[in-house]
PDB file of C-alpha atoms in Angstrom:
ATOM      1  CA  MET D   1     -18.523  -9.424  28.371  1.00 47.00           C
ATOM      2  CA  LEU D   2     -19.629 -10.259  24.739  1.00 49.00           C
ATOM      3  CA  GLU D   3     -22.916 -12.824  24.688  1.00 52.00           C
ATOM      4  CA  ALA D   4     -22.686 -13.766  21.476  1.00 54.00           C
ATOM      5  CA  SER D   5     -20.953 -17.183  20.884  1.00 73.00           C
ATOM      6  CA  PHE D   6     -19.245 -16.045  17.371  1.00 76.00           C
ATOM      7  CA  LEU D   7     -17.977 -12.987  15.858  1.00 78.00           C
ATOM      8  CA  ASN D   8     -20.335 -12.960  12.953  1.00 78.00           C
ATOM      9  CA  LEU D   9     -18.313 -10.528  10.572  1.00 78.00           C
ATOM     10  CA  SER D  10     -21.611 -10.740   7.656  1.00 73.00           C
ATOM     11  CA  ASP D  11     -23.982  -9.449  10.215  1.00 77.00           C
ATOM     12  CA  ARG D  12     -21.775  -6.176  10.340  1.00 81.00           C
ATOM     13  CA  ARG D  13     -21.277  -3.407   8.895  1.00 78.00           C
ATOM     14  CA  PRO D  14     -17.839  -1.725   7.639  1.00 73.00           C
ATOM     15  CA  ALA D  15     -18.792   1.919   9.900  1.00 75.00           C
ATOM     16  CA  GLU D  16     -18.860  -0.570  13.005  1.00 80.00           C
ATOM     17  CA  GLY D  17     -15.572  -1.844  12.929  1.00 81.00           C
ATOM     18  CA  ALA D  18     -12.002  -0.342  12.518  1.00 86.00           C
ATOM     19  CA  VAL D  19      -9.161  -1.258  11.027  1.00 86.00           C
ATOM     20  CA  SER D  20      -5.433  -0.954  11.968  1.00 88.00           C
ATOM     21  CA  VAL D  21      -2.605  -2.149  10.235  1.00 87.00           C
ATOM     22  CA  TRP D  22       1.142  -1.526  11.521  1.00 87.00           C
ATOM     23  CA  PRO D  23       4.836  -3.486  10.652  1.00 85.00           C
ATOM     24  CA  ALA D  24       5.511  -5.533  13.178  1.00 84.00           C
ATOM     25  CA  TRP D  25       9.210  -7.020  12.011  1.00 85.00           C
ATOM     26  CA  GLU D  26      11.469  -7.231   8.315  1.00 83.00           C
ATOM     27  CA  VAL D  27      13.944  -9.847   7.772  1.00 85.00           C
ATOM     28  CA  ARG D  28      15.839  -9.453   4.958  1.00 81.00           C
ATOM     29  CA  ASP D  29      17.998 -11.519   2.631  1.00 78.00           C
ATOM     30  CA  GLY D  30      19.993 -11.803  -0.283  1.00 74.00           C
ATOM     31  CA  ALA D  31      17.061 -12.111  -2.627  1.00 71.00           C
ATOM     32  CA  GLY D  32      14.780  -9.261  -0.992  1.00 77.00           C
ATOM     33  CA  ALA D  33      12.585  -9.120   2.328  1.00 80.00           C
ATOM     34  CA  THR D  34      10.235 -10.629   4.212  1.00 86.00           C
ATOM     35  CA  THR D  35       7.688  -7.888   6.122  1.00 87.00           C
ATOM     36  CA  TRP D  36       5.552  -9.161   8.799  1.00 89.00           C
ATOM     37  CA  PHE D  37       2.721  -6.737  10.375  1.00 90.00           C
ATOM     38  CA  GLY D  38       0.477  -6.405  12.502  1.00 91.00           C
ATOM     39  CA  VAL D  39      -3.382  -6.280  11.397  1.00 91.00           C
ATOM     40  CA  ARG D  40      -6.372  -5.453  14.290  1.00 92.00           C
ATOM     41  CA  LEU D  41     -10.222  -5.375  13.682  1.00 89.00           C
ATOM     42  CA  GLU D  42     -11.976  -3.405  16.369  1.00 90.00           C
ATOM     43  CA  PHE D  43     -15.604  -3.111  17.007  1.00 87.00           C
ATOM     44  CA  GLY D  44     -16.965  -1.036  19.741  1.00 85.00           C
ATOM     45  CA  ASP D  45     -19.102  -3.760  21.170  1.00 86.00           C
ATOM     46  CA  GLY D  46     -15.646  -5.365  22.172  1.00 86.00           C
ATOM     47  CA  ALA D  47     -15.021  -7.770  19.863  1.00 87.00           C
ATOM     48  CA  ARG D  48     -11.838  -7.995  17.966  1.00 90.00           C
ATOM     49  CA  VAL D  49      -9.782 -10.000  15.987  1.00 91.00           C
ATOM     50  CA  ASP D  50      -5.947  -9.545  15.733  1.00 93.00           C
ATOM     51  CA  ALA D  51      -4.141 -11.390  12.812  1.00 92.00           C
ATOM     52  CA  HIS D  52      -0.159 -10.985  11.716  1.00 92.00           C
ATOM     53  CA  ALA D  53       0.016 -11.018   7.954  1.00 89.00           C
ATOM     54  CA  VAL D  54       3.089 -11.524   5.932  1.00 89.00           C
ATOM     55  CA  LEU D  55       4.538  -9.694   2.415  1.00 86.00           C
ATOM     56  CA  ALA D  56       7.331 -11.860   0.613  1.00 81.00           C
ATOM     57  CA  LYS D  57       7.531 -12.250  -2.982  1.00 77.00           C
ATOM     58  CA  GLY D  58       4.731  -9.393  -3.870  1.00 74.00           C
ATOM     59  CA  CYS D  59       2.172 -11.902  -1.953  1.00 80.00           C
ATOM     60  CA  VAL D  60       0.673 -11.257   0.845  1.00 83.00           C
ATOM     61  CA  SER D  61      -0.343 -14.277   3.555  1.00 86.00           C
ATOM     62  CA  ILE D  62      -2.281 -14.565   6.773  1.00 88.00           C
ATOM     63  CA  GLU D  63      -0.198 -15.944   9.718  1.00 88.00           C
ATOM     64  CA  ASP D  64      -2.069 -16.007  12.453  1.00 91.00           C
ATOM     65  CA  VAL D  65      -5.381 -15.054  13.806  1.00 91.00           C
ATOM     66  CA  ARG D  66      -7.126 -14.454  17.190  1.00 92.00           C
ATOM     67  CA  ALA D  67     -10.611 -13.441  17.582  1.00 89.00           C
ATOM     68  CA  GLU D  68     -12.299 -12.544  20.798  1.00 88.00           C
ATOM     69  CA  PRO D  69     -15.439 -13.728  20.554  1.00 86.00           C
ATOM     70  CA  ALA D  70     -14.485 -16.741  18.269  1.00 88.00           C
ATOM     71  CA  LEU D  71     -14.206 -16.595  14.235  1.00 86.00           C
ATOM     72  CA  SER D  72     -16.226 -19.241  12.566  1.00 85.00           C
ATOM     73  CA  LEU D  73     -15.464 -20.439   9.340  1.00 84.00           C
ATOM     74  CA  ASP D  74     -17.571 -18.289   7.319  1.00 83.00           C
ATOM     75  CA  ASP D  75     -16.031 -15.322   9.450  1.00 84.00           C
ATOM     76  CA  LEU D  76     -12.645 -16.506   8.864  1.00 83.00           C
ATOM     77  CA  ALA D  77     -13.685 -16.178   4.973  1.00 80.00           C
ATOM     78  CA  ALA D  78     -15.232 -12.692   5.459  1.00 82.00           C
ATOM     79  CA  LEU D  79     -11.913 -11.217   7.322  1.00 85.00           C
ATOM     80  CA  ALA D  80     -10.600 -11.131   4.252  1.00 82.00           C
ATOM     81  CA  ASP D  81     -13.324  -8.409   3.135  1.00 81.00           C
ATOM     82  CA  TRP D  82     -12.680  -6.522   6.057  1.00 83.00           C
ATOM     83  CA  ILE D  83      -9.302  -6.244   6.550  1.00 85.00           C
ATOM     84  CA  GLU D  84      -7.276  -6.318   2.485  1.00 83.00           C
ATOM     85  CA  ASP D  85      -7.835  -2.692   1.710  1.00 82.00           C
ATOM     86  CA  PRO D  86      -5.924  -1.249   4.914  1.00 83.00           C
ATOM     87  CA  LEU D  87      -3.390  -4.330   4.513  1.00 83.00           C
ATOM     88  CA  PHE D  88      -2.617  -3.825   0.856  1.00 81.00           C
ATOM     89  CA  ASP D  89      -2.254  -0.008   1.365  1.00 80.00           C
ATOM     90  CA  ALA D  90       0.033  -0.831   4.124  1.00 80.00           C
ATOM     91  CA  CYS D  91       2.468  -3.593   2.185  1.00 77.00           C
ATOM     92  CA  GLY D  92       2.131  -1.105  -0.844  1.00 75.00           C
ATOM     93  CA  ILE D  93       0.302  -3.291  -2.892  1.00 69.00           C
ATOM     94  CA  GLY D  94      -2.446  -1.827  -5.323  1.00 58.00           C
ATOM     95  CA  VAL D  95      -1.367   1.855  -5.053  1.00 46.00           C
ATOM     96  CA  ALA D  96      -1.812   3.830  -8.051  1.00 44.00           C
ATOM     97  CA  PRO D  97       1.569   4.550 -10.152  1.00 46.00           C
ATOM     98  CA  GLU D  98       3.167   7.899 -10.376  1.00 44.00           C
ATOM     99  CA  GLY D  99       1.320   9.844 -13.105  1.00 45.00           C
ATOM    100  CA  VAL D 100      -1.625   7.444 -14.088  1.00 45.00           C
ATOM    101  CA  GLU D 101      -5.152   7.864 -12.168  1.00 45.00           C
ATOM    102  CA  ALA D 102      -7.424   5.545 -10.999  1.00 41.00           C
ATOM    103  CA  GLU D 103      -9.702   4.193 -13.414  1.00 40.00           C
ATOM    104  CA  GLY D 104     -12.723   1.648 -13.508  1.00 40.00           C
ATOM    105  CA  GLY D 105     -13.139   1.812  -9.806  1.00 40.00           C
ATOM    106  CA  GLU D 106     -16.339   2.238  -8.117  1.00 40.00           C
ATOM    107  CA  ALA D 107     -17.002   5.584  -5.717  1.00 40.00           C
ATOM    108  CA  ASP D 108     -16.856   4.099  -2.450  1.00 42.00           C
ATOM    109  CA  GLY D 109     -13.611   2.584  -3.248  1.00 44.00           C
ATOM    110  CA  ASP D 110     -14.229  -1.118  -3.628  1.00 43.00           C
ATOM    111  CA  ASP D 111     -11.638  -1.825  -6.322  1.00 44.00           C
ATOM    112  CA  PRO D 112      -8.129  -1.035  -4.854  1.00 51.00           C
ATOM    113  CA  ARG D 113      -6.323  -2.223  -8.226  1.00 50.00           C
ATOM    114  CA  PRO D 114      -4.937   1.086 -10.201  1.00 54.00           C
ATOM    115  CA  GLY D 115      -5.923   1.655 -14.038  1.00 69.00           C
ATOM    116  CA  TRP D 116      -3.591   1.222 -16.090  1.00 76.00           C
ATOM    117  CA  PRO D 117      -3.226   1.950 -19.441  1.00 78.00           C
ATOM    118  CA  ARG D 118      -4.138  -0.566 -22.280  1.00 77.00           C
ATOM    119  CA  GLY D 119      -2.398  -1.102 -25.316  1.00 80.00           C
ATOM    120  CA  ALA D 120       0.602  -0.218 -26.812  1.00 82.00           C
ATOM    121  CA  GLU D 121       1.499   2.740 -24.152  1.00 83.00           C
ATOM    122  CA  GLY D 122       0.455   0.009 -21.496  1.00 85.00           C
ATOM    123  CA  ARG D 123       3.189  -2.736 -22.598  1.00 87.00           C
ATOM    124  CA  TRP D 124       5.722   0.350 -22.897  1.00 90.00           C
ATOM    125  CA  LEU D 125       5.856   1.753 -19.348  1.00 90.00           C
ATOM    126  CA  VAL D 126       5.949  -2.585 -18.173  1.00 91.00           C
ATOM    127  CA  ALA D 127       8.837  -2.476 -20.339  1.00 92.00           C
ATOM    128  CA  GLN D 128      10.173   0.393 -18.388  1.00 92.00           C
ATOM    129  CA  LYS D 129       9.584  -0.712 -15.265  1.00 92.00           C
ATOM    130  CA  TYR D 130      10.937  -3.734 -15.647  1.00 93.00           C
ATOM    131  CA  ARG D 131      14.373  -2.477 -16.921  1.00 92.00           C
ATOM    132  CA  GLU D 132      14.355  -0.294 -14.381  1.00 91.00           C
ATOM    133  CA  ALA D 133      14.053  -3.271 -11.807  1.00 90.00           C
ATOM    134  CA  GLN D 134      16.969  -5.056 -14.002  1.00 90.00           C
ATOM    135  CA  GLU D 135      19.540  -1.927 -13.733  1.00 90.00           C
ATOM    136  CA  GLN D 136      18.668  -1.255  -9.877  1.00 89.00           C
ATOM    137  CA  GLY D 137      19.070  -4.978  -9.763  1.00 88.00           C
ATOM    138  CA  VAL D 138      15.710  -6.158  -8.099  1.00 87.00           C
ATOM    139  CA  ASP D 139      13.128  -8.153  -9.158  1.00 88.00           C
ATOM    140  CA  PRO D 140      11.708  -7.023 -12.263  1.00 89.00           C
ATOM    141  CA  VAL D 141       8.430  -9.227 -12.315  1.00 89.00           C
ATOM    142  CA  LEU D 142       7.953  -7.820  -9.082  1.00 88.00           C
ATOM    143  CA  ALA D 143       8.386  -4.185 -10.026  1.00 89.00           C
ATOM    144  CA  VAL D 144       5.839  -4.567 -12.387  1.00 89.00           C
ATOM    145  CA  MET D 145       3.017  -6.493 -10.154  1.00 87.00           C
ATOM    146  CA  ARG D 146       3.743  -3.010  -7.567  1.00 85.00           C
ATOM    147  CA  ALA D 147       3.598  -0.408 -10.799  1.00 87.00           C
ATOM    148  CA  THR D 148       0.445  -2.239 -12.122  1.00 85.00           C
ATOM    149  CA  GLY D 149      -0.809  -3.576  -9.193  1.00 83.00           C
ATOM    150  CA  TYR D 150      -1.815  -6.769 -10.533  1.00 81.00           C
ATOM    151  CA  GLY D 151      -0.415 -10.441  -8.891  1.00 81.00           C
ATOM    152  CA  ARG D 152       2.418 -12.261 -10.147  1.00 83.00           C
ATOM    153  CA  ARG D 153       0.111 -14.269 -13.578  1.00 85.00           C
ATOM    154  CA  LYS D 154      -1.608 -11.118 -14.742  1.00 85.00           C
ATOM    155  CA  SER D 155       1.726  -8.858 -14.704  1.00 87.00           C
ATOM    156  CA  LEU D 156       3.896 -12.116 -16.202  1.00 88.00           C
ATOM    157  CA  ARG D 157       1.372 -12.029 -19.026  1.00 87.00           C
ATOM    158  CA  LEU D 158       1.541  -8.220 -19.730  1.00 90.00           C
ATOM    159  CA  ILE D 159       5.680  -8.561 -19.705  1.00 91.00           C
ATOM    160  CA  GLY D 160       5.039 -11.297 -22.081  1.00 89.00           C
ATOM    161  CA  GLU D 161       3.187  -8.505 -24.387  1.00 88.00           C
ATOM    162  CA  ALA D 162       5.340  -6.285 -24.195  1.00 89.00           C
ATOM    163  CA  ARG D 163       8.286  -8.300 -25.517  1.00 88.00           C
ATOM    164  CA  ASP D 164       5.979  -9.216 -27.853  1.00 87.00           C
ATOM    165  CA  ALA D 165       5.621  -5.719 -29.250  1.00 85.00           C
ATOM    166  CA  GLY D 166       9.288  -5.386 -29.027  1.00 88.00           C
ATOM    167  CA  PHE D 167       9.813  -3.124 -25.825  1.00 89.00           C
ATOM    168  CA  LEU D 168      11.884  -6.107 -24.593  1.00 89.00           C
ATOM    169  CA  THR D 169      14.402  -8.596 -25.619  1.00 84.00           C
ATOM    170  CA  ARG D 170      13.746 -12.436 -26.225  1.00 79.00           C
ATOM    171  CA  ARG D 171      14.438 -14.180 -23.214  1.00 73.00           C
ATOM    172  CA  ARG D 172      15.387 -17.181 -25.530  1.00 66.00           C
ATOM    173  CA  ALA D 173      16.905 -17.498 -28.737  1.00 58.00           C
ATOM    174  CA  ARG D 174      14.043 -19.428 -31.332  1.00 60.00           C
ATOM    175  CA  ARG D 175      15.198 -22.758 -32.471  1.00 58.00           C
TER     176      ARG D 175
END
């Protein structure tokens, strides 16, 4: 039986815990899909955290968290650091696109964002991913997000830069 009143994630090391992530269920609609994942963080002393994560429109959010022993608010904030990489791997977010090697990450894998070419090459690749998604009838912004590993704002900025460079047509006629 555990004697601690709180889990104290900030006092634990990554080697002490094991994170597992599995797809729980998926709901499809005309615009795409929403997928739920089960997440478990277990420690050798019997402490554990169970959570449900949701992937919708390229964003991951945590819906439900249960822990034994209980989590403090500080532990709840630290939980993201423990589960982020395995959860993003299971969701397919932050995976390096084909033919592009990750750069600038630390050797121990602390930076899950893939390397994305800068300058004209990067803008051209963004335009390619955008057009491919349009042809396939899927959300082009989400396709760019998946390819680059960046969030919505950064991906929209990259798409805007590709438009400014002439790789994509303007969205609206200027008056």
